[in-house]
Short mmCIF file of C-alpha atoms in Angstrom, two decimals:
data_model
loop_
_atom_site.label_atom_id
_atom_site.label_comp_id
_atom_site.label_asym_id
_atom_site.label_seq_id
_atom_site.Cartn_x
_atom_site.Cartn_y
_atom_site.Cartn_z
CA MET A 1 -20.06 11.77 -13.03
CA LYS A 2 -16.70 11.83 -11.35
CA HIS A 3 -15.59 8.73 -13.26
CA SER A 4 -16.62 10.33 -16.55
CA ALA A 5 -14.88 13.57 -15.71
CA ILE A 6 -11.61 11.82 -15.03
CA ALA A 7 -11.85 9.80 -18.23
CA ALA A 8 -12.69 12.92 -20.25
CA GLY A 9 -9.79 14.76 -18.68
CA VAL A 10 -7.37 12.06 -19.71
CA ILE A 11 -8.73 11.99 -23.27
CA LEU A 12 -8.57 15.78 -23.61
CA SER A 13 -5.05 15.81 -22.23
CA THR A 14 -4.06 13.21 -24.78
CA LEU A 15 -5.66 15.15 -27.64
CA GLY A 16 -3.94 18.29 -26.44
CA PHE A 17 -0.61 16.71 -27.21
CA THR A 18 -1.22 16.74 -30.93
CA GLY A 19 -0.42 20.39 -31.62
CA THR A 20 -0.78 21.70 -35.17
CA ALA A 21 2.58 21.02 -36.75
CA ASN A 22 3.37 17.84 -38.63
CA ALA A 23 6.30 17.12 -36.31
CA GLU A 24 3.96 17.24 -33.35
CA ASP A 25 1.50 14.98 -35.15
CA ASP A 26 4.29 12.47 -35.82
CA ALA A 27 5.39 12.61 -32.18
CA PHE A 28 1.83 11.98 -31.06
CA ILE A 29 1.48 8.96 -33.34
CA THR A 30 4.83 7.66 -32.12
CA ALA A 31 3.68 7.96 -28.52
CA LEU A 32 0.59 5.94 -29.37
CA LYS A 33 2.60 3.29 -31.20
CA ASP A 34 5.02 3.04 -28.27
CA GLY A 35 2.11 2.36 -25.91
CA THR A 36 1.38 -0.91 -24.17
CA PRO A 37 -1.94 -2.75 -23.83
CA LEU A 38 -2.80 -3.81 -20.28
CA LEU A 39 -4.56 -7.09 -19.55
CA ASN A 40 -5.10 -8.97 -16.31
CA MET A 41 -7.58 -11.82 -15.83
CA ARG A 42 -8.05 -13.82 -12.63
CA LEU A 43 -10.49 -16.70 -12.19
CA ARG A 44 -10.91 -17.57 -8.51
CA TYR A 45 -12.98 -19.92 -6.39
CA GLU A 46 -13.45 -19.03 -2.72
CA ASP A 47 -15.17 -21.10 -0.02
CA VAL A 48 -16.00 -19.81 3.48
CA ASP A 49 -17.11 -22.08 6.35
CA SER A 50 -18.03 -20.08 9.46
CA ASP A 51 -19.80 -21.24 12.61
CA ALA A 52 -21.70 -17.95 12.51
CA PHE A 53 -23.69 -19.21 9.48
CA THR A 54 -25.63 -22.39 8.75
CA GLU A 55 -24.50 -22.39 5.12
CA ASP A 56 -21.04 -22.18 3.55
CA GLY A 57 -20.24 -19.25 1.29
CA GLN A 58 -19.09 -20.06 -2.24
CA ALA A 59 -18.00 -17.74 -5.04
CA LEU A 60 -16.55 -18.36 -8.49
CA THR A 61 -15.63 -15.03 -10.07
CA LEU A 62 -13.69 -13.81 -13.07
CA ARG A 63 -11.95 -10.45 -12.76
CA THR A 64 -10.85 -8.77 -16.01
CA ARG A 65 -8.80 -5.60 -16.29
CA LEU A 66 -8.30 -4.12 -19.74
CA GLY A 67 -6.45 -0.90 -20.43
CA TYR A 68 -3.77 1.00 -22.31
CA GLN A 69 -0.55 2.76 -21.29
CA SER A 70 0.73 5.28 -23.84
CA GLY A 71 4.33 6.03 -24.69
CA LYS A 72 5.89 9.35 -23.67
CA LEU A 73 5.42 12.70 -25.38
CA HIS A 74 7.44 15.62 -24.02
CA GLY A 75 7.71 13.72 -20.73
CA PHE A 76 3.96 13.02 -20.48
CA ASP A 77 2.11 9.75 -20.78
CA VAL A 78 -1.48 8.69 -20.12
CA MET A 79 -3.16 5.46 -19.11
CA GLY A 80 -6.66 4.14 -18.65
CA GLU A 81 -7.96 0.82 -17.34
CA PHE A 82 -11.42 -0.68 -16.88
CA GLU A 83 -12.18 -3.46 -14.43
CA ASP A 84 -15.00 -6.00 -14.54
CA THR A 85 -15.90 -8.78 -12.08
CA ARG A 86 -18.41 -11.43 -13.16
CA ILE A 87 -19.89 -14.46 -11.40
CA VAL A 88 -19.15 -17.66 -13.31
CA GLY A 89 -21.50 -20.65 -13.49
CA GLN A 90 -24.02 -19.08 -11.05
CA VAL A 91 -21.70 -19.93 -8.12
CA ASP A 92 -22.88 -17.02 -6.00
CA ASN A 93 -23.87 -18.34 -2.58
CA TYR A 94 -22.31 -15.45 -0.69
CA ALA A 95 -23.10 -12.02 0.68
CA PRO A 96 -23.55 -9.37 -0.63
CA GLN A 97 -24.92 -11.32 -3.61
CA GLN A 98 -27.29 -13.35 -1.40
CA ALA A 99 -28.39 -12.77 2.18
CA GLY A 100 -27.82 -15.42 4.82
CA TYR A 101 -24.37 -16.46 3.64
CA PRO A 102 -20.87 -15.40 4.77
CA VAL A 103 -19.41 -12.31 3.12
CA ILE A 104 -17.04 -12.75 0.19
CA ALA A 105 -16.06 -9.23 -0.84
CA ASP A 106 -16.11 -9.80 -4.61
CA PRO A 107 -19.45 -8.47 -5.91
CA GLU A 108 -20.21 -8.11 -9.60
CA VAL A 109 -19.04 -4.66 -10.68
CA THR A 110 -17.81 -2.83 -13.78
CA GLU A 111 -15.89 0.39 -13.25
CA LEU A 112 -13.09 2.68 -14.33
CA ASN A 113 -10.23 1.28 -12.27
CA ARG A 114 -7.43 3.67 -13.24
CA ALA A 115 -7.16 6.76 -15.46
CA ALA A 116 -4.26 9.15 -15.05
CA ILE A 117 -1.84 11.50 -16.75
CA ARG A 118 1.79 11.37 -15.66
CA TYR A 119 4.82 13.58 -16.14
CA THR A 120 8.34 12.20 -15.81
CA GLY A 121 11.00 14.87 -15.43
CA SER A 122 14.35 15.03 -17.20
CA ASN A 123 17.51 17.15 -17.00
CA ALA A 124 16.98 19.62 -14.15
CA LEU A 125 13.84 17.73 -13.07
CA GLU A 126 15.36 14.27 -13.29
CA GLY A 127 13.95 11.97 -10.64
CA LEU A 128 10.57 13.74 -10.53
CA VAL A 129 7.33 11.93 -11.37
CA ALA A 130 3.97 13.72 -11.08
CA THR A 131 0.68 11.82 -11.48
CA TYR A 132 -2.88 13.13 -11.60
CA GLY A 133 -6.08 11.10 -11.79
CA ARG A 134 -7.24 7.70 -10.62
CA GLN A 135 -4.24 5.65 -9.63
CA ARG A 136 -2.82 2.76 -7.63
CA ILE A 137 -0.76 3.79 -4.58
CA ILE A 138 1.26 1.36 -2.45
CA TYR A 139 3.59 2.66 0.24
CA ASP A 140 6.18 0.38 1.85
CA ASN A 141 4.61 -3.00 2.68
CA ALA A 142 1.03 -1.67 2.17
CA ARG A 143 0.36 -1.76 5.92
CA PHE A 144 -0.98 1.80 5.88
CA VAL A 145 -1.60 2.59 2.18
CA GLY A 146 -2.21 -0.13 -0.40
CA ASN A 147 -4.37 -1.40 -3.25
CA VAL A 148 -5.93 -4.48 -1.57
CA GLY A 149 -4.70 -6.52 -4.52
CA TRP A 150 -6.09 -9.80 -3.17
CA ARG A 151 -9.71 -8.77 -3.76
CA GLN A 152 -11.04 -8.85 -7.31
CA ASP A 153 -12.00 -5.15 -7.23
CA GLU A 154 -8.80 -3.43 -6.12
CA GLN A 155 -8.62 -0.20 -4.13
CA THR A 156 -7.51 2.89 -6.08
CA PHE A 157 -7.35 6.59 -5.32
CA ASP A 158 -8.37 9.83 -7.05
CA GLY A 159 -5.95 12.71 -6.62
CA ALA A 160 -2.50 14.12 -7.32
CA ARG A 161 0.83 12.56 -6.36
CA ILE A 162 4.43 13.73 -6.65
CA ASP A 163 7.40 11.38 -6.30
CA TYR A 164 11.03 12.43 -6.28
CA GLY A 165 14.11 10.28 -5.93
CA ILE A 166 17.82 11.01 -6.02
CA SER A 167 20.64 8.72 -4.95
CA ASP A 168 19.53 6.90 -1.75
CA PHE A 169 16.74 9.37 -0.95
CA SER A 170 13.13 9.27 -2.14
CA VAL A 171 10.04 11.19 -1.13
CA SER A 172 6.37 10.95 -2.09
CA ALA A 173 3.44 13.24 -1.37
CA ALA A 174 -0.19 12.75 -2.39
CA HIS A 175 -3.43 14.69 -2.02
CA LEU A 176 -6.47 12.42 -2.36
CA THR A 177 -10.08 13.41 -2.97
CA GLN A 178 -11.69 9.98 -3.28
CA VAL A 179 -11.01 6.43 -2.14
CA ASN A 180 -12.41 3.79 -4.50
CA GLY A 181 -12.80 0.77 -2.24
CA ILE A 182 -13.02 -2.96 -2.85
CA THR A 183 -16.81 -2.75 -3.25
CA PRO A 184 -18.92 0.22 -4.42
CA GLY A 185 -20.16 0.68 -0.84
CA PHE A 186 -16.58 1.29 0.30
CA ASP A 187 -16.09 4.40 -1.91
CA ALA A 188 -15.67 7.66 -0.01
CA ASN A 189 -15.06 11.34 -0.70
CA VAL A 190 -12.05 12.35 1.36
CA THR A 191 -9.47 15.03 2.05
CA ASN A 192 -6.37 12.92 2.59
CA ASN A 193 -2.75 14.08 2.57
CA LEU A 194 -0.03 11.42 2.45
CA PHE A 195 3.70 11.89 3.00
CA ASN A 196 6.35 9.18 2.77
CA ALA A 197 10.14 9.70 2.73
CA SER A 198 12.81 6.99 2.64
CA TRP A 199 16.60 6.88 2.93
CA ALA A 200 18.30 3.71 1.64
CA GLY A 201 21.70 4.59 3.12
CA MET A 202 21.05 2.96 6.49
CA PRO A 203 23.24 -0.02 7.48
CA GLY A 204 21.67 -3.09 5.92
CA GLY A 205 18.57 -1.39 4.61
CA SER A 206 16.34 1.66 4.59
CA LEU A 207 14.69 4.04 7.04
CA THR A 208 11.26 5.46 6.21
CA ALA A 209 9.30 8.26 7.86
CA TYR A 210 5.65 8.87 7.06
CA ALA A 211 2.61 10.94 7.90
CA TYR A 212 -0.88 9.96 6.74
CA LEU A 213 -3.47 12.65 7.47
CA LEU A 214 -6.95 11.35 6.70
CA GLU A 215 -10.43 12.86 6.85
CA THR A 216 -13.72 11.70 5.32
CA ASP A 217 -15.75 14.57 3.87
CA ASN A 218 -19.07 15.40 5.55
CA VAL A 219 -18.39 12.99 8.43
CA THR A 220 -18.06 14.61 11.85
CA ASP A 221 -14.85 13.91 13.83
CA SER A 222 -13.43 11.67 11.09
CA GLN A 223 -9.84 12.90 11.26
CA ASN A 224 -7.26 10.13 11.54
CA ASP A 225 -3.62 11.31 11.65
CA THR A 226 -0.82 8.75 11.77
CA TYR A 227 2.91 9.50 12.14
CA GLY A 228 5.56 6.79 12.07
CA VAL A 229 9.02 5.46 11.22
CA ARG A 230 10.03 2.10 9.74
CA TYR A 231 13.37 0.32 9.36
CA ALA A 232 13.77 -2.72 7.09
CA GLY A 233 17.15 -4.36 6.63
CA ALA A 234 18.99 -7.53 5.66
CA PHE A 235 22.51 -8.57 6.67
CA ASP A 236 24.53 -11.25 4.88
CA LEU A 237 26.38 -13.45 7.39
CA ASP A 238 28.13 -16.06 5.26
CA ALA A 239 25.53 -18.80 4.65
CA VAL A 240 22.80 -16.98 6.60
CA LYS A 241 20.96 -13.78 5.75
CA LEU A 242 19.63 -12.01 8.84
CA LEU A 243 16.37 -10.07 8.38
CA LEU A 244 15.23 -7.27 10.68
CA THR A 245 12.20 -4.96 10.55
CA LEU A 246 11.25 -2.43 13.22
CA GLU A 247 8.36 0.04 13.06
CA GLY A 248 6.53 2.41 15.35
CA ALA A 249 3.68 4.85 14.83
CA GLN A 250 1.25 7.05 16.72
CA GLN A 251 -2.33 7.71 15.67
CA GLU A 252 -4.44 10.68 16.70
CA VAL A 253 -8.24 10.63 16.41
CA GLU A 254 -10.99 12.59 18.12
CA ALA A 255 -11.66 9.82 20.67
CA GLY A 256 -8.04 9.38 21.76
CA ASP A 257 -4.44 8.55 20.81
CA THR A 258 -3.10 5.04 20.14
CA ASP A 259 0.24 3.47 19.25
CA TYR A 260 1.47 0.91 16.74
CA TYR A 261 4.56 -1.30 17.08
CA PHE A 262 6.02 -3.94 14.83
CA ALA A 263 9.16 -6.04 15.30
CA GLU A 264 10.27 -8.92 13.10
CA LEU A 265 13.45 -10.99 13.18
CA GLY A 266 14.17 -13.61 10.57
CA ALA A 267 16.79 -15.68 8.82
CA GLU A 268 17.15 -17.03 5.31
CA VAL A 269 19.13 -20.26 4.97
CA ALA A 270 19.45 -22.39 1.82
CA GLY A 271 16.37 -20.76 0.28
CA VAL A 272 14.15 -21.21 3.35
CA THR A 273 13.04 -18.13 5.32
CA VAL A 274 11.88 -18.28 8.94
CA LYS A 275 10.57 -15.15 10.68
CA VAL A 276 9.19 -14.42 14.13
CA ALA A 277 7.22 -11.21 14.60
CA GLN A 278 4.84 -9.28 16.79
CA GLU A 279 2.49 -6.54 15.65
CA VAL A 280 0.69 -4.38 18.22
CA LEU A 281 -2.27 -2.18 17.32
CA GLY A 282 -2.84 -0.34 20.58
CA SER A 283 -5.96 0.70 22.46
CA ASP A 284 -6.74 3.83 24.47
CA ASP A 285 -8.46 2.41 27.58
CA GLY A 286 -10.68 0.19 25.45
CA LEU A 287 -12.43 3.23 23.97
CA VAL A 288 -10.66 3.43 20.61
CA ALA A 289 -8.08 1.27 18.81
CA PHE A 290 -5.42 1.86 16.16
CA GLN A 291 -6.93 1.52 12.67
CA THR A 292 -5.46 1.38 9.15
CA PRO A 293 -8.32 2.45 6.84
CA LEU A 294 -6.26 2.64 3.62
CA ALA A 295 -4.25 -0.55 4.13
CA THR A 296 -4.14 -3.80 2.21
CA LYS A 297 -5.67 -5.42 5.28
CA HIS A 298 -5.95 -8.98 3.97
CA ALA A 299 -2.15 -9.33 4.07
CA PHE A 300 -2.03 -8.71 7.83
CA ASN A 301 -3.45 -10.36 10.97
CA GLY A 302 -4.47 -13.56 9.23
CA TRP A 303 -5.93 -14.39 5.83
CA ALA A 304 -9.28 -15.34 7.38
CA ASP A 305 -9.91 -11.57 7.67
CA GLN A 306 -11.20 -11.62 11.25
CA PHE A 307 -9.41 -8.38 12.18
CA LEU A 308 -10.08 -6.05 9.25
CA ALA A 309 -11.22 -3.56 11.90
CA THR A 310 -9.15 -3.55 15.08
CA PRO A 311 -11.27 -4.45 18.16
CA ALA A 312 -11.73 -1.64 20.70
CA ASP A 313 -9.35 -3.41 23.11
CA GLY A 314 -6.61 -3.39 20.47
CA LEU A 315 -4.73 -6.33 19.00
CA GLU A 316 -1.43 -8.09 19.67
CA ASP A 317 -0.59 -10.47 16.86
CA THR A 318 2.39 -12.77 17.52
CA PHE A 319 3.21 -14.91 14.50
CA VAL A 320 5.74 -17.22 12.89
CA THR A 321 6.26 -17.42 9.12
CA VAL A 322 8.07 -20.13 7.18
CA GLY A 323 8.50 -19.79 3.42
CA GLY A 324 10.53 -21.00 0.48
CA LYS A 325 10.43 -22.53 -2.99
CA LEU A 326 10.25 -26.16 -4.06
CA ALA A 327 10.11 -27.43 -7.65
CA GLY A 328 9.08 -23.98 -8.84
CA PHE A 329 6.31 -23.62 -6.26
CA LYS A 330 6.19 -20.78 -3.74
CA LEU A 331 5.30 -22.22 -0.34
CA ALA A 332 4.39 -20.38 2.86
CA ALA A 333 2.95 -21.23 6.26
CA VAL A 334 2.00 -18.75 9.00
CA TYR A 335 0.81 -19.34 12.55
CA HIS A 336 -0.83 -16.45 14.49
CA ASP A 337 -1.69 -16.04 18.15
CA PHE A 338 -4.10 -13.13 18.75
CA GLN A 339 -4.44 -11.33 22.08
CA SER A 340 -6.03 -8.06 23.18
CA ASN A 341 -3.79 -5.08 23.90
CA GLU A 342 -6.09 -3.80 26.65
CA GLY A 343 -6.99 -6.39 29.27
CA SER A 344 -6.14 -10.07 28.83
CA THR A 345 -8.54 -11.44 26.22
CA ASP A 346 -7.48 -14.44 24.14
CA TYR A 347 -8.97 -13.72 20.74
CA GLY A 348 -7.89 -16.95 19.04
CA THR A 349 -5.28 -18.50 16.77
CA GLU A 350 -4.94 -18.96 13.02
CA THR A 351 -3.02 -21.15 10.60
CA ASP A 352 -2.46 -19.96 7.02
CA LEU A 353 -1.05 -22.00 4.12
CA LEU A 354 -0.11 -20.95 0.58
CA MET A 355 1.10 -22.75 -2.53
CA ALA A 356 1.49 -20.81 -5.80
CA ARG A 357 3.38 -21.38 -9.02
CA PRO A 358 4.23 -19.01 -11.86
CA ILE A 359 4.08 -20.56 -15.33
CA GLY A 360 6.34 -18.56 -17.58
CA LYS A 361 6.13 -14.79 -17.31
CA HIS A 362 2.40 -14.30 -17.68
CA TYR A 363 0.58 -17.06 -15.77
CA VAL A 364 0.12 -17.94 -12.10
CA VAL A 365 -1.89 -20.68 -10.39
CA GLY A 366 -2.34 -21.08 -6.66
CA LEU A 367 -4.04 -22.59 -3.63
CA LYS A 368 -4.52 -20.84 -0.29
CA TYR A 369 -6.06 -21.86 3.05
CA ALA A 370 -6.86 -20.08 6.32
CA GLN A 371 -8.19 -21.64 9.56
CA TYR A 372 -9.19 -19.28 12.38
CA SER A 373 -9.86 -21.00 15.73
CA ALA A 374 -11.85 -18.62 17.91
CA ASP A 375 -11.42 -18.31 21.65
CA ASP A 376 -13.10 -15.15 22.97
CA PHE A 377 -13.60 -13.31 19.67
CA LYS A 378 -15.87 -14.08 16.71
CA ASP A 379 -16.41 -17.67 15.45
CA ASP A 380 -14.39 -20.55 14.05
CA THR A 381 -13.86 -19.82 10.36
CA SER A 382 -12.05 -21.60 7.54
CA LYS A 383 -11.48 -20.29 4.03
CA TYR A 384 -9.81 -21.72 0.98
CA TRP A 385 -9.10 -20.40 -2.47
CA ALA A 386 -8.03 -21.78 -5.84
CA TRP A 387 -7.14 -19.45 -8.68
CA GLY A 388 -5.47 -18.96 -12.03
CA GLU A 389 -4.25 -15.62 -13.39
CA ILE A 390 -2.92 -14.19 -16.63
CA LYS A 391 -1.28 -10.77 -16.85
CA PHE A 392 0.86 -8.68 -19.16
#
């Protein structure tokens, strides 16, 4: 019902633009003609080999997104997009499709992915963008709020959002009523308020302050309030570009308070980037750990997805990243060492490898591999992916 209501609201809003005068009719038709079709298709094979299961997980899925973005009429535009994930060739030896196999979080699903009306200000309201409906929201590096773009069914949000930017300053505020997760079972009715403000006038980069105030409806003691600051900068030193990122946050939940720290130092030389970093998701005496429920989690703490939920003893992830381009290919390698924040538990290590190549403006092919070597947490797990994508 909620999906239908949003879709109907967008349609009615669009029809409301027509007015009764011929000039308004012409403007409406022009807005439709100035619109853009949206298409994204991704065929992907994923294989999971985990010591926790006797059988390997295998999935071959095709994700299709089809939609339309209108042109502007009096500063307003509308968009709608459906998303469908299908199993190809009956390659479906994975949970949740079949019990007894490792989880691959790409179930078959057809849904309304995005549907929103947007207003873009002009003159006195220049720099203002207001959006209402089902939308994609990504803040900063998606560590706290993101769309989980790696999964076939992306994460979107129902609600209202206001963005305003002028000169080096930008601010965004959103009120969310529903989180549409990466599988239907991950959807949740919420009362979430998000605030993110950034100033790009800092030496070498930008400083961001944020507050993410989360609560799941009808769930007792579900409040999760996170406050933090982030600096990201780059400094050109002749033939070397120095990269620096620093971030800190505090999280308050009913069971206790925890801290988050991130520090990364890197250098880019002759097209090759090397970075050394540590990310700490703290623990409060082993009772509760720092969590990021709205994040694009796959991008952090290893691609094998062993730390989608932070263990109660917290997590210290020390990692080295090497990346660059060769013959048109994007190449990346990451090595992680995982430790507990509370106590002295060695969780394990992980090696991640990526090779991807764009073909023109609309095509991408890629290979990706993750090998998690368990010590005192979970089981040895390897995953690899091969995919091709078209988008415009």
